Short mmCIF file of C-alpha atoms and ligand atoms in Angstrom, two decimals:
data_model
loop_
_atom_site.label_atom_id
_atom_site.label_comp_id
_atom_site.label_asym_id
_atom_site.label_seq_id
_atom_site.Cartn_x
_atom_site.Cartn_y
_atom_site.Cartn_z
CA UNK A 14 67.95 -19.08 168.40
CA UNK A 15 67.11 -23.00 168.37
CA UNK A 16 63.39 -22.48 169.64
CA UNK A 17 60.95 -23.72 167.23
CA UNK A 18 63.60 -24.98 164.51
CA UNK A 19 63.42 -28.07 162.60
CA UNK A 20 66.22 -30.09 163.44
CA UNK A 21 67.34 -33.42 161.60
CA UNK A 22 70.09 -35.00 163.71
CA UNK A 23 71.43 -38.58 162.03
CA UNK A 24 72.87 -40.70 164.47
CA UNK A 25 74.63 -44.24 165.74
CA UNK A 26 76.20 -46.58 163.51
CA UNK A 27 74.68 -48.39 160.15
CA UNK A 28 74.15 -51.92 159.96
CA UNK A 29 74.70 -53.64 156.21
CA UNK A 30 73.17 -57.28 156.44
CA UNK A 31 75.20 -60.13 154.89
CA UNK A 32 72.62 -63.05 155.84
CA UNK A 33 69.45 -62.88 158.47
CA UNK A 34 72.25 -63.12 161.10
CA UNK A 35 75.09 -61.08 160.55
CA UNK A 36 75.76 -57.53 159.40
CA UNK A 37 78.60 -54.58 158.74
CA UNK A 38 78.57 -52.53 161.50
CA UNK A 39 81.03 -50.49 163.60
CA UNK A 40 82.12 -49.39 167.06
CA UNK A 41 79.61 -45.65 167.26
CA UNK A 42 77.68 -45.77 170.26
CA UNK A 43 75.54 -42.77 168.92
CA UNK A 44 75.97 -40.85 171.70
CA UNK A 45 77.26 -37.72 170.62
CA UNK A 46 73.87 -37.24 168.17
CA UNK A 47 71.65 -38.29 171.33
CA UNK A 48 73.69 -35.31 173.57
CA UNK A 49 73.12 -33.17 170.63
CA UNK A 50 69.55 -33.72 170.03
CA UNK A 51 68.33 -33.39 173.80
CA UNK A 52 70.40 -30.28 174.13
CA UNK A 53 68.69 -28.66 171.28
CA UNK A 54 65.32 -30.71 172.67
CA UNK A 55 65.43 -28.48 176.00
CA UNK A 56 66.83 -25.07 173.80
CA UNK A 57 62.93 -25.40 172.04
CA UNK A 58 64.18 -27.34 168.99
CA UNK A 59 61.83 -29.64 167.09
CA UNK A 60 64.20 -32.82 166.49
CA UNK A 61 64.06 -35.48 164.34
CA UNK A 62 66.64 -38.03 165.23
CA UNK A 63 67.53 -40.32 162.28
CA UNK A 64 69.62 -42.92 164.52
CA UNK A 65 71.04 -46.47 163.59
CA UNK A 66 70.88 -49.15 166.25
CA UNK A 67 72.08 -48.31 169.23
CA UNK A 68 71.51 -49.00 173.27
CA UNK A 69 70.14 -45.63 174.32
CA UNK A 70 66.83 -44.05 175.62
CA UNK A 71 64.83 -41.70 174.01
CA UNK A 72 67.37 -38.21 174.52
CA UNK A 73 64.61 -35.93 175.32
CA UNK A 74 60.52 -36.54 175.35
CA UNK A 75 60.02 -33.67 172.59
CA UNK A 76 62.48 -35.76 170.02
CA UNK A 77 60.97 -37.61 167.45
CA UNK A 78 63.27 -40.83 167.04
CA UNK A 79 63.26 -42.60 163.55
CA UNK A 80 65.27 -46.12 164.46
CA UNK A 81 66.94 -47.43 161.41
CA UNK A 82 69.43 -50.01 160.77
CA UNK A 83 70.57 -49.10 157.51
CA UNK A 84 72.34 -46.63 155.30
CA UNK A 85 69.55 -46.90 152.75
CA UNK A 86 67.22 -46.67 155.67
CA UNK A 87 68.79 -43.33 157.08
CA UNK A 88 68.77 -42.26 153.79
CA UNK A 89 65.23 -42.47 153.08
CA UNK A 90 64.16 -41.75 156.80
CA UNK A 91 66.59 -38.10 156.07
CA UNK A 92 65.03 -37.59 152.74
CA UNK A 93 61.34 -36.91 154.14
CA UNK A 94 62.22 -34.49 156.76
CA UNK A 95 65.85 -32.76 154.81
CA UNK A 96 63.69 -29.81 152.90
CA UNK A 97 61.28 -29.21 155.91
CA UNK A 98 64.32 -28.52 158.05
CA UNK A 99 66.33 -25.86 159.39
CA UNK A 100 69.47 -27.48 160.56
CA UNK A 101 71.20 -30.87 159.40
CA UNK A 102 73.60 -32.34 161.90
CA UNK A 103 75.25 -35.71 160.21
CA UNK A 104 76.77 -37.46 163.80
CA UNK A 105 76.27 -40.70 161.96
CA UNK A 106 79.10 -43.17 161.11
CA UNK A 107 77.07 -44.57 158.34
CA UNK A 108 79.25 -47.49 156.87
CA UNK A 109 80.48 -46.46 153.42
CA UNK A 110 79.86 -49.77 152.10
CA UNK A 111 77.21 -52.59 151.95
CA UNK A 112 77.53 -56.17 150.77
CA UNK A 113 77.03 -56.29 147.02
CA UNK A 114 73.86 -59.27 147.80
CA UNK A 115 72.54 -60.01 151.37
CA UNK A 116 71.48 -63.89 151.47
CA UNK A 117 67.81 -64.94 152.60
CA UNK A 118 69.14 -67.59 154.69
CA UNK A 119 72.28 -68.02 156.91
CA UNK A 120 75.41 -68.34 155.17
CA UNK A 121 76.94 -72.31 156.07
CA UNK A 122 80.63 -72.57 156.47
CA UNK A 123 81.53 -74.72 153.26
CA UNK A 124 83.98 -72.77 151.94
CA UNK A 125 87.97 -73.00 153.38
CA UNK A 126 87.81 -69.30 152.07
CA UNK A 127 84.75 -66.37 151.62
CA UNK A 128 84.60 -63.40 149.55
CA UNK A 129 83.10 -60.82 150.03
CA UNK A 130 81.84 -58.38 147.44
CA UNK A 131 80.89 -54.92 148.68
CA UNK A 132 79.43 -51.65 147.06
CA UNK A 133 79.61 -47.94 147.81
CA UNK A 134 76.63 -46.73 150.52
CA UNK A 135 75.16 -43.41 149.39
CA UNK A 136 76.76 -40.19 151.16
CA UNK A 137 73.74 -38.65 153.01
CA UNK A 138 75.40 -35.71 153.81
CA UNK A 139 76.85 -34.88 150.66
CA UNK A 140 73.66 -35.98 148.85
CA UNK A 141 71.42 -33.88 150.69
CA UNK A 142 74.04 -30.91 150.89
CA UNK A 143 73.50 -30.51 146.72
CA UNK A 144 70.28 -29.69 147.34
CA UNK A 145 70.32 -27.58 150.58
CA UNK A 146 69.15 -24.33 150.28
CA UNK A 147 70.77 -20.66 151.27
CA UNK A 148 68.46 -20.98 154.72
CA UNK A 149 69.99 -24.15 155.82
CA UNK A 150 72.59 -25.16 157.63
CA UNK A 151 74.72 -28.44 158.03
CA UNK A 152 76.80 -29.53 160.22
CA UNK A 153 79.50 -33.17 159.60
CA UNK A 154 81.75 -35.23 161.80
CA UNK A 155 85.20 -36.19 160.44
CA UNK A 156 87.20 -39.49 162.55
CA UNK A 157 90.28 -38.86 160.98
CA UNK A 158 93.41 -40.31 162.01
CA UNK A 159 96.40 -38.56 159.05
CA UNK A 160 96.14 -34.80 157.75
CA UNK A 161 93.03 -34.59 160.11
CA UNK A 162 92.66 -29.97 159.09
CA UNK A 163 93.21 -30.99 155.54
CA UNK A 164 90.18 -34.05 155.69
CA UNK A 165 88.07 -31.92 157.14
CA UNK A 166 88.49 -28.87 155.34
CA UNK A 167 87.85 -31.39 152.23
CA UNK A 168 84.95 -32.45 153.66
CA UNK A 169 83.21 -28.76 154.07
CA UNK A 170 83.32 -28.63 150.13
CA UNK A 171 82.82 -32.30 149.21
CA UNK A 172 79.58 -32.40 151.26
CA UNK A 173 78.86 -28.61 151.34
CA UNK A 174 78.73 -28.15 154.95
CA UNK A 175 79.10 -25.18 156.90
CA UNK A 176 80.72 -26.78 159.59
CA UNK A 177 83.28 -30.04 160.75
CA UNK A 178 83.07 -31.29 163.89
CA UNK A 179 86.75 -33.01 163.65
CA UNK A 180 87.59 -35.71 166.21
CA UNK A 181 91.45 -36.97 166.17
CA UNK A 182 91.55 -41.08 166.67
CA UNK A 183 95.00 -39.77 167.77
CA UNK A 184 94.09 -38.11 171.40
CA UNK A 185 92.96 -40.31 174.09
CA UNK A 186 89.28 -39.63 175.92
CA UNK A 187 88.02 -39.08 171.96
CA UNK A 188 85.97 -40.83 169.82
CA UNK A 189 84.02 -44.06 169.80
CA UNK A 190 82.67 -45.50 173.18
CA UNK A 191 83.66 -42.73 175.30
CA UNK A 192 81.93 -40.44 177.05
CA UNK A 193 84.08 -37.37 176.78
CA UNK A 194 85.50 -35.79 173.27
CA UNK A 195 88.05 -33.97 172.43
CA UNK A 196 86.90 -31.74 168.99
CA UNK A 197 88.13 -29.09 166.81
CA UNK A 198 85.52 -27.12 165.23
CA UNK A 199 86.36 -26.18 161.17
CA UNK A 200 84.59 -23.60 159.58
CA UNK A 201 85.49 -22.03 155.78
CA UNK A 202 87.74 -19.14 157.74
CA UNK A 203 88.28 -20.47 161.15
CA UNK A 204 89.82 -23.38 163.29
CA UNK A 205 88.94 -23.73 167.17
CA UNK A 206 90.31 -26.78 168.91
CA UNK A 207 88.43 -27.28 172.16
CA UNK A 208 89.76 -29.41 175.16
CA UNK A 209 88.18 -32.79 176.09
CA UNK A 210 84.92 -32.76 177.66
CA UNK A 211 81.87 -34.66 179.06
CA UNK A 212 80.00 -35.22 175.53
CA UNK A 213 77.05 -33.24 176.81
CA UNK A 214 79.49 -30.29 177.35
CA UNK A 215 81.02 -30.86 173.96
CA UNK A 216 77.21 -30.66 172.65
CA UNK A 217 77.01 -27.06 173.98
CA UNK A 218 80.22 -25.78 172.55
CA UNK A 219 79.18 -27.04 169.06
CA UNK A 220 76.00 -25.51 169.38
CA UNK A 221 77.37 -22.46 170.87
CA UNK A 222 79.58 -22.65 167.54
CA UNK A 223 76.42 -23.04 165.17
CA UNK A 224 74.66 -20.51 166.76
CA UNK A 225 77.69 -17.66 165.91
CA UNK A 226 78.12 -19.03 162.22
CA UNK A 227 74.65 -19.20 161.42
CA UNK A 228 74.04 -15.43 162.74
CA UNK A 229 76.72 -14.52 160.55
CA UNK A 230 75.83 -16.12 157.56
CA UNK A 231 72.53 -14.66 158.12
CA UNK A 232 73.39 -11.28 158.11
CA UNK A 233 75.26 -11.96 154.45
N1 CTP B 310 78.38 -39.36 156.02
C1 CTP B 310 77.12 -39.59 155.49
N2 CTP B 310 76.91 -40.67 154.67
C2 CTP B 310 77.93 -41.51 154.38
C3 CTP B 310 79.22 -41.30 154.92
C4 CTP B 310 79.40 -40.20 155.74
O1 CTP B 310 76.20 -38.82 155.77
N3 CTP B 310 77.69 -42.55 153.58
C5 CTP B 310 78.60 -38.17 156.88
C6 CTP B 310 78.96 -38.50 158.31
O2 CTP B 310 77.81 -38.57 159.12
C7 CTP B 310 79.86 -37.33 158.68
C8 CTP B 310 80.54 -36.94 157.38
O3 CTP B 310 79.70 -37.47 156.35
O4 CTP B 310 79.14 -36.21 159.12
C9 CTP B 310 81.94 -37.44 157.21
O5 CTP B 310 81.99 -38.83 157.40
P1 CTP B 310 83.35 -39.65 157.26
O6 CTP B 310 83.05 -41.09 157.45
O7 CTP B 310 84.40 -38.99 158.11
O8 CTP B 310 83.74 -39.33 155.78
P2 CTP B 310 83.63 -40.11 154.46
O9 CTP B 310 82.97 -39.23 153.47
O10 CTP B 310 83.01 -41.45 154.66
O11 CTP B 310 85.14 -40.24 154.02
P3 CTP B 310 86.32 -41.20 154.52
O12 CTP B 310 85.68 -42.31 155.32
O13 CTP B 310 86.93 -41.65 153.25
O14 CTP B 310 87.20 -40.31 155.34
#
């Protein structure tokens, strides 16, 4: 199903500069987008992987890696590729907010106290997902931690995805910086909780998932 599809996978964290040598940034090691896009790499897919920094290799020698360090930068790197493409996977924990102005030269400690003023990133998923067409389909990540079925379901309107890949803070082995997960797939009529897994196992499962809701939605 996957062989000759365009892909876009986004990926990693988002870094928002303050000064030349600091940033915003958080704890995603981008390796649940990297498992995702060699998976679909070897299954014939042609991938575009949108990632933010991050410490791994090239996934797969067929994927076409677009580093970025930004959320304006994914953005714009998602934006040429989004229409072309078959399948939208947002893995990315892009960092929902930026610093308002980043200096040009390091920030001195002169100040007892330092303010920060941030402002809202843009939402690439939800974004793109206005303009995604009956042919596509996308797939989002929710880290929640409270009312995690609720979130997510939210999420599948908010962004108009067809899928959540929900990961609970709450259960140990899931998450950031390890390299199992424990997921619960959402879907606009169905729940499926899965039990934790080597990330490259959870990759199949997910795509074993998109592959049954995208036949279905085909048929409609
Ligand atoms: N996402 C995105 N662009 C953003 C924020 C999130 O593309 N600026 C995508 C993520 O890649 C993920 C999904 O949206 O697939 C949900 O991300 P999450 O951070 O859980 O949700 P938010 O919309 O940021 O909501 P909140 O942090 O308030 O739960």
């Amino acid at each position: 199903m996957f062989s000759g599809k365009k892909v876009l996978i986004t990926a990693g964290p988002t870094y928002e500069p303050l000064d030349p040598v600091r940033f915003i940034g958080n704890h995603s090691t981008g390796k649940m987008g990297f498992a995702l896009a060699r998976c679909l790499a070897q299954q014939g897919a042609l991938v575009t992987l949108v990632a933010g920094p991050t410490a791994l290799a090239l996934p797969h020698p067929l994927v076409n890696l677009v580093p970025v360090m930004t959320a304006d930068e994914m953005f714009a790197a998602c934006q040429a590729v989004a229409t072309e493409a078959d399948l939208w996977i947002f893995a990315a924990a892009v960092a929902d907010y930026k610093p308002k102005d980043t200096a040009l030269s390091k920030i001195k400690k002169n100040e007892a106290s330092f303010t920060i003023e941030l402002v809202k990133n843009v939402d690439i998923a939800a974004t793109l997902g206005q303009q995604k067409r009956p042919h596509q389909f996308a797939v989002g990540f929710a880290l929640e931690t409270d009312q995690e079925l609720e979130n997510a379901r939210g999420k599948l309107l908010k962004k108009n995805l067809d899928m959540v890949v929900l990961n609970s803070l709450r259960d140990p082995g899931a998450g950031f910086k390890h390299d199992t997960n424990k997921i619960t797939i959402v879907k606009a009529s169905s729940v499926e909780a899965y039990p934790l897994k080597a990330k490259d196992e959870v990759a199949q499962d997910i795509l074993e998932s998109i592959k049954a809701e995208w036949a279905c939605l085909q048929k409609k």
